[in-house]
Coordinates of C-alpha atoms in Angstrom, one line a residue:
Chain N
X1 CA 0.0 0.0 0.0
X2 CA 1.3 3.4 -0.8
X3 CA 1.5 6.2 1.7
X4 CA -1.5 8.2 0.4
X5 CA -3.9 5.2 0.7
X6 CA -2.7 4.5 4.2
X7 CA -3.1 8.2 5.1
X8 CA -6.6 8.2 3.6
X9 CA -7.6 5.2 5.7
X10 CA -6.1 6.9 8.8
X11 CA -7.9 10.2 8.3
X12 CA -11.3 8.6 7.5
X13 CA -11.0 6.4 10.6
X14 CA -10.3 9.4 12.7
X15 CA -13.6 10.9 11.5
X16 CA -15.4 7.6 12.1
X17 CA -13.9 7.5 15.6
X18 CA -14.9 11.0 16.3
X19 CA -18.6 10.5 15.5
X20 CA -18.9 7.1 17.0
X21 CA -17.3 8.1 20.3
X22 CA -19.5 11.2 20.7
X23 CA -22.5 8.9 20.5
X24 CA -21.3 6.8 23.4
X25 CA -23.4 7.4 26.5
X26 CA -21.3 9.0 29.4
X27 CA -22.5 6.2 31.6
X28 CA -20.4 3.8 29.6
X29 CA -17.2 5.8 29.4
X30 CA -15.3 3.4 31.7
X31 CA -16.2 0.4 29.6
X32 CA -15.3 2.5 26.5
X33 CA -11.8 3.0 27.9
X34 CA -11.4 -0.7 28.7
X35 CA -12.6 -1.9 25.3
X36 CA -10.5 0.7 23.4
X37 CA -7.6 -0.7 25.4
X38 CA -8.3 -4.2 24.3
X39 CA -8.7 -3.2 20.6
X40 CA -5.6 -1.1 20.5
X41 CA -3.8 -4.3 21.2
X42 CA -4.4 -5.2 17.6
X43 CA -0.8 -4.3 17.6
X44 CA -0.4 -8.0 18.3
X45 CA -0.5 -8.4 14.5
X46 CA 2.9 -6.7 14.3
X47 CA 4.1 -8.7 17.2
X48 CA 3.1 -12.0 15.6
X49 CA 4.8 -11.1 12.3
X50 CA 8.0 -10.3 14.3
X51 CA 7.7 -13.5 16.3
X52 CA 7.1 -15.7 13.3
X53 CA 9.9 -14.2 11.1
X54 CA 13.2 -15.8 10.6
X55 CA 16.6 -14.1 10.2
X56 CA 17.0 -12.1 13.4
X57 CA 16.7 -14.0 16.7
X58 CA 16.7 -10.8 18.7
X59 CA 13.7 -9.5 16.8
X60 CA 11.9 -12.8 17.3
X61 CA 12.2 -12.6 21.1
X62 CA 11.1 -9.0 21.1
X63 CA 8.1 -10.1 19.1
X64 CA 7.3 -12.9 21.5
X65 CA 7.5 -10.5 24.5
X66 CA 5.2 -8.1 22.6
X67 CA 2.8 -11.0 22.0
X68 CA 2.6 -11.7 25.7
X69 CA 1.9 -8.1 26.6
X70 CA -0.7 -7.6 23.8
X71 CA -2.5 -10.7 24.8
X72 CA -2.7 -9.7 28.4
X73 CA -4.4 -6.6 27.2
X74 CA -6.7 -8.3 24.7
X75 CA -8.0 -11.0 27.0
X76 CA -7.9 -8.8 30.1
X77 CA -9.5 -5.8 28.3
X78 CA -12.4 -7.7 26.7
X79 CA -13.0 -9.8 29.9
X80 CA -13.2 -6.8 32.2
X81 CA -15.4 -4.9 29.7
X82 CA -17.8 -7.9 29.6
X83 CA -17.7 -8.0 33.4
X84 CA -18.6 -4.3 33.7
X85 CA -21.3 -4.4 31.0
X86 CA -23.0 -7.3 32.7
X87 CA -23.6 -5.1 35.8
X88 CA -25.6 -2.5 34.0
X89 CA -29.3 -3.3 34.7
X90 CA -32.5 -1.7 33.8
X91 CA -35.1 -1.1 36.5
X92 CA -37.5 -3.9 37.2
X93 CA -41.1 -2.5 37.3
Chain W
X1 CA 11.3 -12.5 -0.9
X2 CA 11.8 -8.8 -1.6
X3 CA 8.1 -8.2 -1.5
X4 CA 6.9 -9.7 1.7
X5 CA 4.5 -6.7 1.8
X6 CA 2.7 -7.8 -1.4
X7 CA -0.1 -9.0 1.0
X8 CA -2.8 -11.1 -0.6
X9 CA -6.2 -9.6 -1.0
X10 CA -8.0 -11.9 1.5
X11 CA -5.6 -10.8 4.2
X12 CA -6.4 -7.2 3.6
X13 CA -10.1 -7.8 3.5
X14 CA -9.9 -9.8 6.8
X15 CA -8.1 -6.8 8.4
X16 CA -10.8 -4.5 7.0
X17 CA -13.5 -6.6 8.5
X18 CA -11.9 -6.6 11.9
X19 CA -11.6 -2.8 11.7
X20 CA -15.4 -2.7 11.0
X21 CA -16.0 -5.0 14.0
X22 CA -14.1 -2.6 16.2
X23 CA -16.2 0.3 15.0
X24 CA -19.3 -1.7 15.8
X25 CA -17.9 -2.5 19.3
X26 CA -17.6 1.2 20.0
X27 CA -20.9 2.0 18.4
X28 CA -22.6 -0.6 20.7
X29 CA -21.6 1.5 23.7
X30 CA -24.3 4.1 22.8
X31 CA -26.6 2.2 25.1
X32 CA -26.2 -0.4 27.8
X33 CA -28.6 -2.7 25.9
X34 CA -26.5 -2.8 22.7
X35 CA -23.2 -2.7 24.5
X36 CA -22.9 -6.4 25.2
X37 CA -23.3 -7.4 21.6
X38 CA -20.8 -4.6 20.7
X39 CA -18.2 -6.2 22.9
X40 CA -18.8 -9.5 21.1
X41 CA -18.1 -7.8 17.8
X42 CA -14.9 -6.6 19.3
X43 CA -13.8 -10.0 20.3
X44 CA -14.7 -11.4 16.9
X45 CA -12.7 -8.7 15.2
X46 CA -9.7 -9.4 17.3
X47 CA -9.9 -13.1 16.7
X48 CA -10.2 -12.6 13.0
X49 CA -7.1 -10.3 12.9
X50 CA -5.0 -12.7 15.0
X51 CA -6.0 -15.9 13.1
X52 CA -5.5 -14.2 9.7
X53 CA -2.0 -13.1 10.7
X54 CA -1.2 -16.5 12.1
X55 CA -2.3 -18.2 8.9
X56 CA -0.6 -15.8 6.5
X57 CA 2.6 -15.4 8.4
X58 CA 2.9 -18.9 10.0
X59 CA 6.5 -19.6 10.7
X60 CA 8.1 -22.0 8.3
X61 CA 11.4 -23.8 7.9
X62 CA 13.9 -22.6 5.3
X63 CA 12.5 -23.3 1.8
X64 CA 13.7 -26.7 0.5
X65 CA 14.8 -27.3 -3.0
X66 CA 11.5 -28.8 -4.0
X67 CA 8.0 -28.3 -2.6
X68 CA 6.6 -25.8 -0.1
X69 CA 8.4 -25.1 3.2
X70 CA 7.2 -27.1 6.1
X71 CA 5.9 -25.4 9.2
X72 CA 8.3 -24.5 12.0
X73 CA 6.6 -26.3 14.8
X74 CA 8.9 -25.0 17.5
X75 CA 8.2 -21.4 16.6
X76 CA 4.5 -22.0 16.4
X77 CA 4.5 -23.5 19.9
X78 CA 6.4 -20.5 21.2
X79 CA 3.8 -18.2 19.8
X80 CA 1.0 -20.3 21.2
X81 CA 2.7 -20.3 24.6
X82 CA 3.1 -16.5 24.5
X83 CA -0.6 -16.0 23.7
X84 CA -1.5 -18.5 26.5
X85 CA 0.6 -16.8 29.1
X86 CA -1.0 -13.4 28.2
X87 CA -4.5 -14.9 28.2
X88 CA -4.1 -16.4 31.7
X89 CA -2.7 -13.2 33.2
X90 CA -5.3 -11.1 31.5
X91 CA -8.3 -13.1 32.4
X92 CA -7.3 -13.7 36.0
X93 CA -6.6 -10.0 36.5
X94 CA -9.9 -9.0 34.8
X95 CA -11.9 -11.4 37.1
X96 CA -10.2 -10.3 40.3
X97 CA -9.9 -6.6 40.0
X98 CA -12.1 -4.5 42.3
X99 CA -14.2 -1.9 40.4
X100 CA -12.7 0.8 42.6
X101 CA -9.4 -0.1 41.1
X102 CA -10.4 0.2 37.4
X103 CA -8.4 3.4 36.8
X104 CA -5.2 1.7 37.9
X105 CA -6.0 -1.3 35.8
X106 CA -6.7 0.8 32.7
X107 CA -3.4 2.7 33.3
X108 CA -1.5 -0.6 33.6
X109 CA -3.1 -1.9 30.4
X110 CA -2.1 1.3 28.6
X111 CA 1.4 0.8 29.6
X112 CA 1.4 -2.6 28.0
X113 CA 0.1 -1.3 24.7
X114 CA 2.9 1.3 24.8
X115 CA 5.6 -1.3 25.6
X116 CA 4.3 -3.6 22.9
X117 CA 4.5 -0.8 20.4
X118 CA 8.1 -0.2 21.4
X119 CA 9.0 -3.9 21.1
X120 CA 7.3 -4.3 17.8
X121 CA 9.1 -1.1 16.5
X122 CA 12.4 -2.5 17.8
X123 CA 11.7 -5.9 16.1
X124 CA 11.0 -4.1 12.9
X125 CA 14.2 -2.1 13.2
X126 CA 16.3 -5.3 13.8
X127 CA 14.5 -7.4 11.1
X128 CA 13.1 -4.9 8.6
X129 CA 13.0 -7.5 5.8
X130 CA 10.4 -9.6 7.6
X131 CA 8.0 -6.6 7.5
X132 CA 8.9 -5.7 3.9
X133 CA 10.0 -2.2 4.8
X134 CA 13.6 -2.4 3.6
X135 CA 15.7 -2.9 0.5
X136 CA 17.3 -6.3 0.0
X137 CA 20.6 -4.8 1.4
X138 CA 18.9 -4.1 4.7
X139 CA 18.5 -0.3 4.3
X140 CA 15.1 0.7 5.7
X141 CA 12.9 2.9 3.5
X142 CA 13.2 6.6 4.4
X143 CA 9.5 7.0 5.1
X144 CA 9.4 3.9 7.2
X145 CA 12.2 5.3 9.4
X146 CA 10.2 8.4 10.2
X147 CA 7.1 6.3 11.0
X148 CA 9.2 3.9 13.0
X149 CA 10.8 6.8 15.0
X150 CA 7.5 8.4 15.8
X151 CA 5.9 5.0 16.5
X152 CA 8.4 3.9 19.1
X153 CA 8.5 7.5 20.6
X154 CA 4.7 7.5 21.1
X155 CA 4.8 4.0 22.4
X156 CA 7.6 4.7 24.9
X157 CA 5.8 7.9 26.1
X158 CA 2.6 5.9 26.6
X159 CA 4.5 3.3 28.6
X160 CA 6.4 5.4 31.0
X161 CA 3.6 7.9 31.4
X162 CA 1.1 5.1 32.2
X163 CA 3.5 3.6 34.7
X164 CA 3.6 6.9 36.6
X165 CA -0.2 7.3 36.3
X166 CA -0.5 3.7 37.7
X167 CA 1.7 4.4 40.6
X168 CA -0.1 7.6 41.5
X169 CA -3.6 6.1 41.1
X170 CA -2.5 3.0 43.0
X171 CA -1.1 5.1 45.9
X172 CA 2.4 3.8 45.5
X173 CA 3.3 7.4 44.7
X174 CA 1.9 10.6 46.2
X175 CA -0.8 12.3 44.2
X176 CA 1.0 15.6 44.8
X177 CA 2.5 17.1 41.8
X178 CA 6.3 16.8 41.6
X179 CA 7.7 20.0 40.2
X180 CA 11.2 19.8 38.9
X181 CA 13.0 23.2 38.5
X182 CA 13.2 24.2 34.8
X183 CA 10.9 21.4 33.9
X184 CA 9.5 23.2 30.9
X185 CA 13.0 23.7 29.5
X186 CA 13.9 20.1 30.2
X187 CA 10.7 18.8 28.5
X188 CA 11.0 21.0 25.5
X189 CA 14.6 20.1 25.1
X190 CA 13.9 16.4 25.3
X191 CA 11.1 16.7 22.8
X192 CA 13.3 18.7 20.4
X193 CA 15.9 15.9 20.8
X194 CA 13.4 13.2 19.9
X195 CA 12.3 15.2 16.8
X196 CA 15.8 16.0 15.8
X197 CA 17.0 12.4 16.2
X198 CA 14.1 11.1 14.2
X199 CA 15.1 13.5 11.4
X200 CA 18.7 12.3 11.6
X201 CA 17.5 8.7 11.6
X202 CA 16.5 9.1 8.0
X203 CA 20.1 9.7 7.1
X204 CA 21.8 7.3 9.5
X205 CA 20.2 4.0 10.4
X206 CA 22.6 3.3 13.3
X207 CA 21.7 1.4 16.4
X208 CA 22.5 4.4 18.7
X209 CA 20.1 6.7 17.0
X210 CA 17.2 4.3 17.3
X211 CA 17.9 3.4 21.0
X212 CA 18.5 7.1 21.9
X213 CA 15.1 8.0 20.5
X214 CA 13.6 5.1 22.6
X215 CA 15.5 6.3 25.8
X216 CA 14.6 9.9 25.4
X217 CA 10.9 9.0 24.9
X218 CA 10.8 6.9 28.0
X219 CA 12.2 9.9 29.9
X220 CA 9.7 12.4 28.5
X221 CA 6.8 10.2 29.3
X222 CA 8.0 10.1 32.9
X223 CA 8.7 13.9 33.0
X224 CA 5.3 14.8 31.5
X225 CA 3.2 12.9 34.1
X226 CA 5.1 13.5 37.4
X227 CA 4.0 17.2 37.7
X228 CA 0.3 16.4 37.2
X229 CA -1.7 16.3 40.4
X230 CA -4.2 13.7 41.6
X231 CA -7.2 15.9 40.7
X232 CA -6.3 15.9 37.0
X233 CA -5.9 12.1 36.8
X234 CA -9.1 11.6 34.9
X235 CA -7.6 13.7 32.1
X236 CA -4.3 11.9 32.3
X237 CA -5.9 8.5 32.0
X238 CA -7.9 9.6 29.0
X239 CA -4.9 11.2 27.4
X240 CA -2.8 8.1 27.8
X241 CA -5.8 6.2 26.3
X242 CA -5.5 8.4 23.3
X243 CA -1.7 8.0 23.1
X244 CA -2.0 4.2 23.1
X245 CA -4.2 4.6 20.1
X246 CA -1.8 6.9 18.3
X247 CA 1.0 4.4 19.1
X248 CA -0.9 1.6 17.4
X249 CA -1.7 3.8 14.4
X250 CA 1.9 4.9 14.0
X251 CA 3.1 1.2 14.1
X252 CA 0.3 0.6 11.5
X253 CA 1.9 3.2 9.3
X254 CA 5.4 1.6 9.8
X255 CA 4.2 -1.9 9.0
X256 CA 1.6 -0.8 6.4
X257 CA -1.1 -2.6 8.3
X258 CA -4.7 -1.3 7.9
X259 CA -6.1 -3.1 10.9
X260 CA -3.7 -1.2 13.2
X261 CA -4.3 2.1 11.5
X262 CA -8.1 1.9 11.6
X263 CA -8.0 0.8 15.3
X264 CA -5.3 3.2 16.3
X265 CA -7.3 6.1 14.8
X266 CA -10.5 5.0 16.6
X267 CA -8.8 4.7 20.0
X268 CA -6.8 7.8 19.5
X269 CA -9.9 9.9 18.8
X270 CA -11.8 8.2 21.6
X271 CA -9.1 9.1 24.1
X272 CA -8.9 12.6 22.8
X273 CA -12.7 13.2 23.1
X274 CA -12.7 11.8 26.6
X275 CA -9.8 14.1 27.6
X276 CA -11.8 17.0 26.1
X277 CA -14.9 16.0 28.1
X278 CA -12.9 15.8 31.3
X279 CA -11.2 19.1 30.8
X280 CA -14.5 20.8 30.0
X281 CA -16.0 19.2 33.2
X282 CA -13.3 20.8 35.2
X283 CA -13.2 24.1 33.3
X284 CA -9.5 23.5 32.7
X285 CA -7.6 23.8 29.4
X286 CA -5.7 20.8 28.1
X287 CA -2.5 22.9 28.1
X288 CA -2.9 23.8 31.8
X289 CA -3.4 20.2 32.8
X290 CA -0.3 19.1 30.8
X291 CA 1.7 22.0 32.5
X292 CA 0.8 20.4 35.8
X293 CA 0.9 21.5 39.3
X294 CA -2.9 21.6 40.1
X295 CA -4.5 19.8 43.0
X296 CA -1.6 19.7 45.4
X297 CA -3.9 20.1 48.3
X298 CA -2.0 23.1 49.8
X299 CA -3.5 25.9 47.7
X300 CA -6.6 26.6 49.8
X301 CA -5.5 25.1 53.1
X302 CA -5.1 28.5 54.8
X303 CA -8.5 29.8 53.6
X304 CA -10.1 26.5 54.9
X305 CA -8.7 27.1 58.3
X306 CA -10.3 30.5 58.5
X307 CA -13.6 29.4 57.1
X308 CA -14.0 26.6 59.6
X309 CA -15.1 29.1 62.2
X310 CA -18.3 29.9 60.3
X311 CA -21.5 28.5 61.8
X312 CA -23.0 25.3 60.4
X313 CA -25.7 22.8 61.3
X314 CA -25.2 19.3 62.3
X315 CA -27.8 16.6 61.7
X316 CA -28.3 13.0 62.9
X317 CA -29.2 9.9 61.0
X318 CA -32.7 10.1 62.4
X319 CA -33.1 13.7 61.1
X320 CA -32.0 12.5 57.7
X321 CA -34.3 9.5 57.7
X322 CA -37.2 11.7 58.7
X323 CA -36.5 14.4 56.1
X324 CA -36.1 11.9 53.3
X325 CA -39.2 9.9 54.1
X326 CA -41.3 13.0 53.9
X327 CA -39.8 14.0 50.6
X328 CA -41.3 13.5 47.1
X329 CA -38.0 13.7 45.3
X330 CA -34.6 12.8 46.7
X331 CA -31.5 13.3 44.5
X332 CA -28.3 11.5 45.5
X333 CA -25.1 13.1 44.5
X334 CA -22.4 10.5 45.0
X335 CA -18.6 11.0 44.6
X336 CA -15.6 8.8 44.8
X337 CA -15.6 9.1 48.6
X338 CA -18.7 6.9 48.6
X339 CA -16.8 4.2 46.8
X340 CA -13.8 4.5 49.0
X341 CA -16.0 4.0 52.1
X342 CA -17.7 1.1 50.3
X343 CA -21.0 2.8 51.0
X344 CA -22.6 2.2 47.6
X345 CA -24.5 -1.0 48.7
X346 CA -25.9 0.8 51.7
X347 CA -26.9 3.7 49.5
X348 CA -28.8 1.4 47.2
X349 CA -30.6 -0.1 50.1
X350 CA -31.6 3.4 51.3
X351 CA -32.9 4.3 47.8
X352 CA -34.9 1.1 47.7
X353 CA -36.5 1.7 51.1
X354 CA -37.4 5.3 50.1
X355 CA -39.0 4.1 46.9
X356 CA -41.1 1.7 48.9
X357 CA -42.3 4.7 50.8
X358 CA -43.3 6.3 47.5
X359 CA -40.3 8.7 47.3
X360 CA -38.7 9.2 43.9
X361 CA -34.9 8.7 44.1
X362 CA -32.5 9.8 41.4
X363 CA -28.8 9.8 41.2
X364 CA -26.8 12.7 39.8
X365 CA -23.3 12.1 38.4
X366 CA -20.8 14.8 37.7
X367 CA -18.5 13.8 34.8
X368 CA -15.3 14.0 37.0
X369 CA -16.8 12.2 40.0
X370 CA -14.5 9.2 40.5
X371 CA -11.0 8.7 39.1
X372 CA -11.8 8.2 35.5
X373 CA -14.6 9.0 33.0
X374 CA -17.8 7.0 33.8
X375 CA -16.2 5.5 37.0
X376 CA -19.2 6.4 39.3
X377 CA -21.6 4.8 36.8
X378 CA -19.7 1.5 37.0
X379 CA -19.5 1.6 40.8
X380 CA -23.3 2.2 41.1
X381 CA -24.0 -0.5 38.5
X382 CA -22.0 -2.9 40.6
X383 CA -24.1 -2.0 43.6
X384 CA -27.2 -2.8 41.5
X385 CA -28.5 0.7 41.1
X386 CA -30.5 0.6 37.8
X387 CA -29.0 2.7 35.1
X388 CA -32.3 4.5 34.3
X389 CA -32.2 6.1 37.8
X390 CA -28.8 7.6 37.1
X391 CA -28.5 11.0 35.3
X392 CA -25.7 13.1 34.0
X393 CA -25.1 16.7 35.2
X394 CA -26.8 18.5 32.3
X395 CA -29.9 16.2 32.5
X396 CA -30.5 16.6 36.2
X397 CA -29.3 20.1 37.2
X398 CA -32.7 21.6 36.4
X399 CA -34.4 19.1 38.7
X400 CA -32.6 20.1 42.0
X401 CA -35.0 23.1 42.4
X402 CA -38.0 20.7 42.7
X403 CA -36.1 18.2 44.9
X404 CA -36.9 18.1 48.6
X405 CA -33.6 16.6 49.6
X406 CA -30.2 16.6 47.9
X407 CA -28.1 13.8 49.5
X408 CA -24.4 14.5 48.9
X409 CA -22.1 11.6 49.8
X410 CA -18.4 11.4 49.1
X411 CA -18.5 14.3 46.7
X412 CA -17.2 17.8 47.5
X413 CA -15.7 20.1 44.8
X414 CA -18.3 19.1 42.2
X415 CA -21.1 20.5 44.5
X416 CA -19.3 23.8 45.5
X417 CA -21.5 26.8 44.6
X418 CA -18.3 28.9 44.7
X419 CA -17.6 27.6 41.2
X420 CA -20.5 29.7 40.0
X421 CA -20.0 32.8 42.0
X422 CA -16.5 33.3 43.5
X423 CA -14.1 34.5 40.8
X424 CA -11.1 34.0 43.0
X425 CA -11.8 30.3 43.6
X426 CA -9.5 27.9 41.9
X427 CA -12.5 26.0 40.7
X428 CA -14.4 29.0 39.4
X429 CA -16.2 28.3 36.1
X430 CA -16.3 24.5 36.6
X431 CA -19.8 23.2 35.9
X432 CA -21.2 21.9 39.3
X433 CA -24.3 20.1 40.5
X434 CA -26.8 22.7 41.7
X435 CA -27.5 20.8 44.9
X436 CA -28.0 24.0 46.9
X437 CA -31.2 24.6 45.0
X438 CA -32.9 21.6 46.8
X439 CA -35.0 22.5 49.8
X440 CA -32.6 20.7 52.1
X441 CA -29.0 19.5 51.5
X442 CA -27.8 16.6 53.5
X443 CA -24.0 16.5 53.2
X444 CA -22.3 13.3 54.4
X445 CA -18.7 14.0 55.4
X446 CA -16.2 12.4 57.7
X447 CA -15.3 15.7 59.5
X448 CA -15.5 19.4 59.0
X449 CA -11.7 19.7 58.7
X450 CA -10.9 18.1 55.3
X451 CA -11.1 19.9 52.0
X452 CA -11.8 18.4 48.6
X453 CA -9.3 17.3 46.0
X454 CA -8.9 20.8 44.6
X455 CA -7.9 22.0 48.1
X456 CA -10.7 24.6 48.5
X457 CA -13.3 25.0 51.2
X458 CA -17.0 24.3 50.2
X459 CA -19.3 27.2 50.9
X460 CA -22.2 24.8 50.8
X461 CA -21.5 23.6 54.4
X462 CA -22.5 26.9 55.9
X463 CA -25.7 27.5 54.0
X464 CA -29.0 27.7 56.0
X465 CA -30.5 24.7 54.1
X466 CA -27.5 22.5 54.6
X467 CA -27.4 19.8 57.3
X468 CA -24.0 18.2 57.8
X469 CA -24.0 14.5 58.6
X470 CA -20.5 13.9 60.1
X471 CA -19.5 10.3 60.1
X472 CA -18.0 7.6 58.0
X473 CA -20.2 7.4 54.8
X474 CA -21.0 3.7 55.1
X475 CA -21.8 3.9 58.8
X476 CA -24.0 7.0 58.4
X477 CA -26.0 5.5 55.6
X478 CA -26.5 2.2 57.5
X479 CA -27.8 4.2 60.4
X480 CA -30.2 6.1 58.2
X481 CA -31.4 2.8 56.8
X482 CA -31.9 1.5 60.4
X483 CA -33.8 4.7 61.4
X484 CA -36.0 4.5 58.4
X485 CA -36.9 0.9 59.2
X486 CA -37.8 1.7 62.8
X487 CA -39.7 4.9 62.0
X488 CA -43.1 3.3 61.6

């Protein structure tokens, strides 16, 4: 992909993010932070490529360490979000 | 071999789909009803991104003379073990963490994203061919060097900044701002050094340039957060949330990966919006928060000592129970102090008893009540307070004038009328809950001595319609509940 297509994706995603996040109810701002935390760990994709690559053993171990950190975040982030969201209850009438 | 980045279309489409799933995950948070499904979209998107990467980049043995290269089982097992270790740590932490400790947990998670970005950047620097960002002779593309420099810098700042935020929120480090002499000069110098070295990195791909950028960025993250006081922590946590997104996006630019770019942009804007909302709720500019020094607790200490001589009224649990049972509308204004005292369950019990008596009970939440955006809502949800009884500042402020009782518990600065009237007050201009407009204000507080986070005295204590309930929050509410029960 050339730089301009990447930049286009980035700028458009910023706009999507802007509008989507303003529509999030303030009551769910803490789960929002937890879930954004989990999804920003999509950086695990880069970590996996590094861990799977051959050629530089140093890079491979750095990649593996990054895989551990990102998966703590992914599993922890989604699990804690799920736990919080399960607590929000409507009034029984 | 030269074009490892000629990624097949199905991989690109899979990354696009995971990006869309992440958008739906955030979109789901527009209401508690749709939020759970949103979270499932998020999990699906992440699984898709990981599985796609694992299939496409599965480690293989060196290519044999004939036939496809066999899988490198050892490397695959190592990756599986790394994911497994992370999964166990993550899930156990998520299950055990107390809801009061969410801000610390989020700060700790941010630090991991930052560190992972640094590690991935370093791996790409050491093995650029694997990411398809270098010529066959090992020279990294010029544009990739800039992206790499910025990516590891943002990642490192996110890491060290979040570590400091964690230590402050977790109480391992004092919430007081630490003011270094000449800190603005040091900070600007360090930032200039990072920018300059990143520019130089395009000319010279040496190890020392790369690692100095990393080192300086760790230092600046640390320097930026230590002068910021405890009161500004909601902004800091949101800001670091934003940085962790930008770090992921910058790594996406470096590695030409659309999943990382889409997600990074989403998270980056999310954190930026939350920081803006928090700043607005405190009437502070982003720049003044970054500059630090606010909320040290010593600013208004002397005024507080003078003001304590003013007359005020003290009430008992029985008075409070009587007043609230006679009321038609009671608005509870909770703050973080309620959660610290673990009084939220007793408060919910009190609200239920009142509703049985036919009293309407509503909860009013100020955006900066708690230690992070939305923190009070989670704590109340945990105590089984239904979310349709909970209202945001702008939705409830008009109702205080028709409320018979405003019950303030564990909140202080966010109820201070001085924010509306006293131009000399450090919190002047901050939007506050109009609790003083209720017929009676019941203010639960441990003692008359202490001041709020901003270090200012609260004029509300000395008003004619205010009754102070001095005790531990949990004990006081339990006594009120008891008094209500025996009142028949």
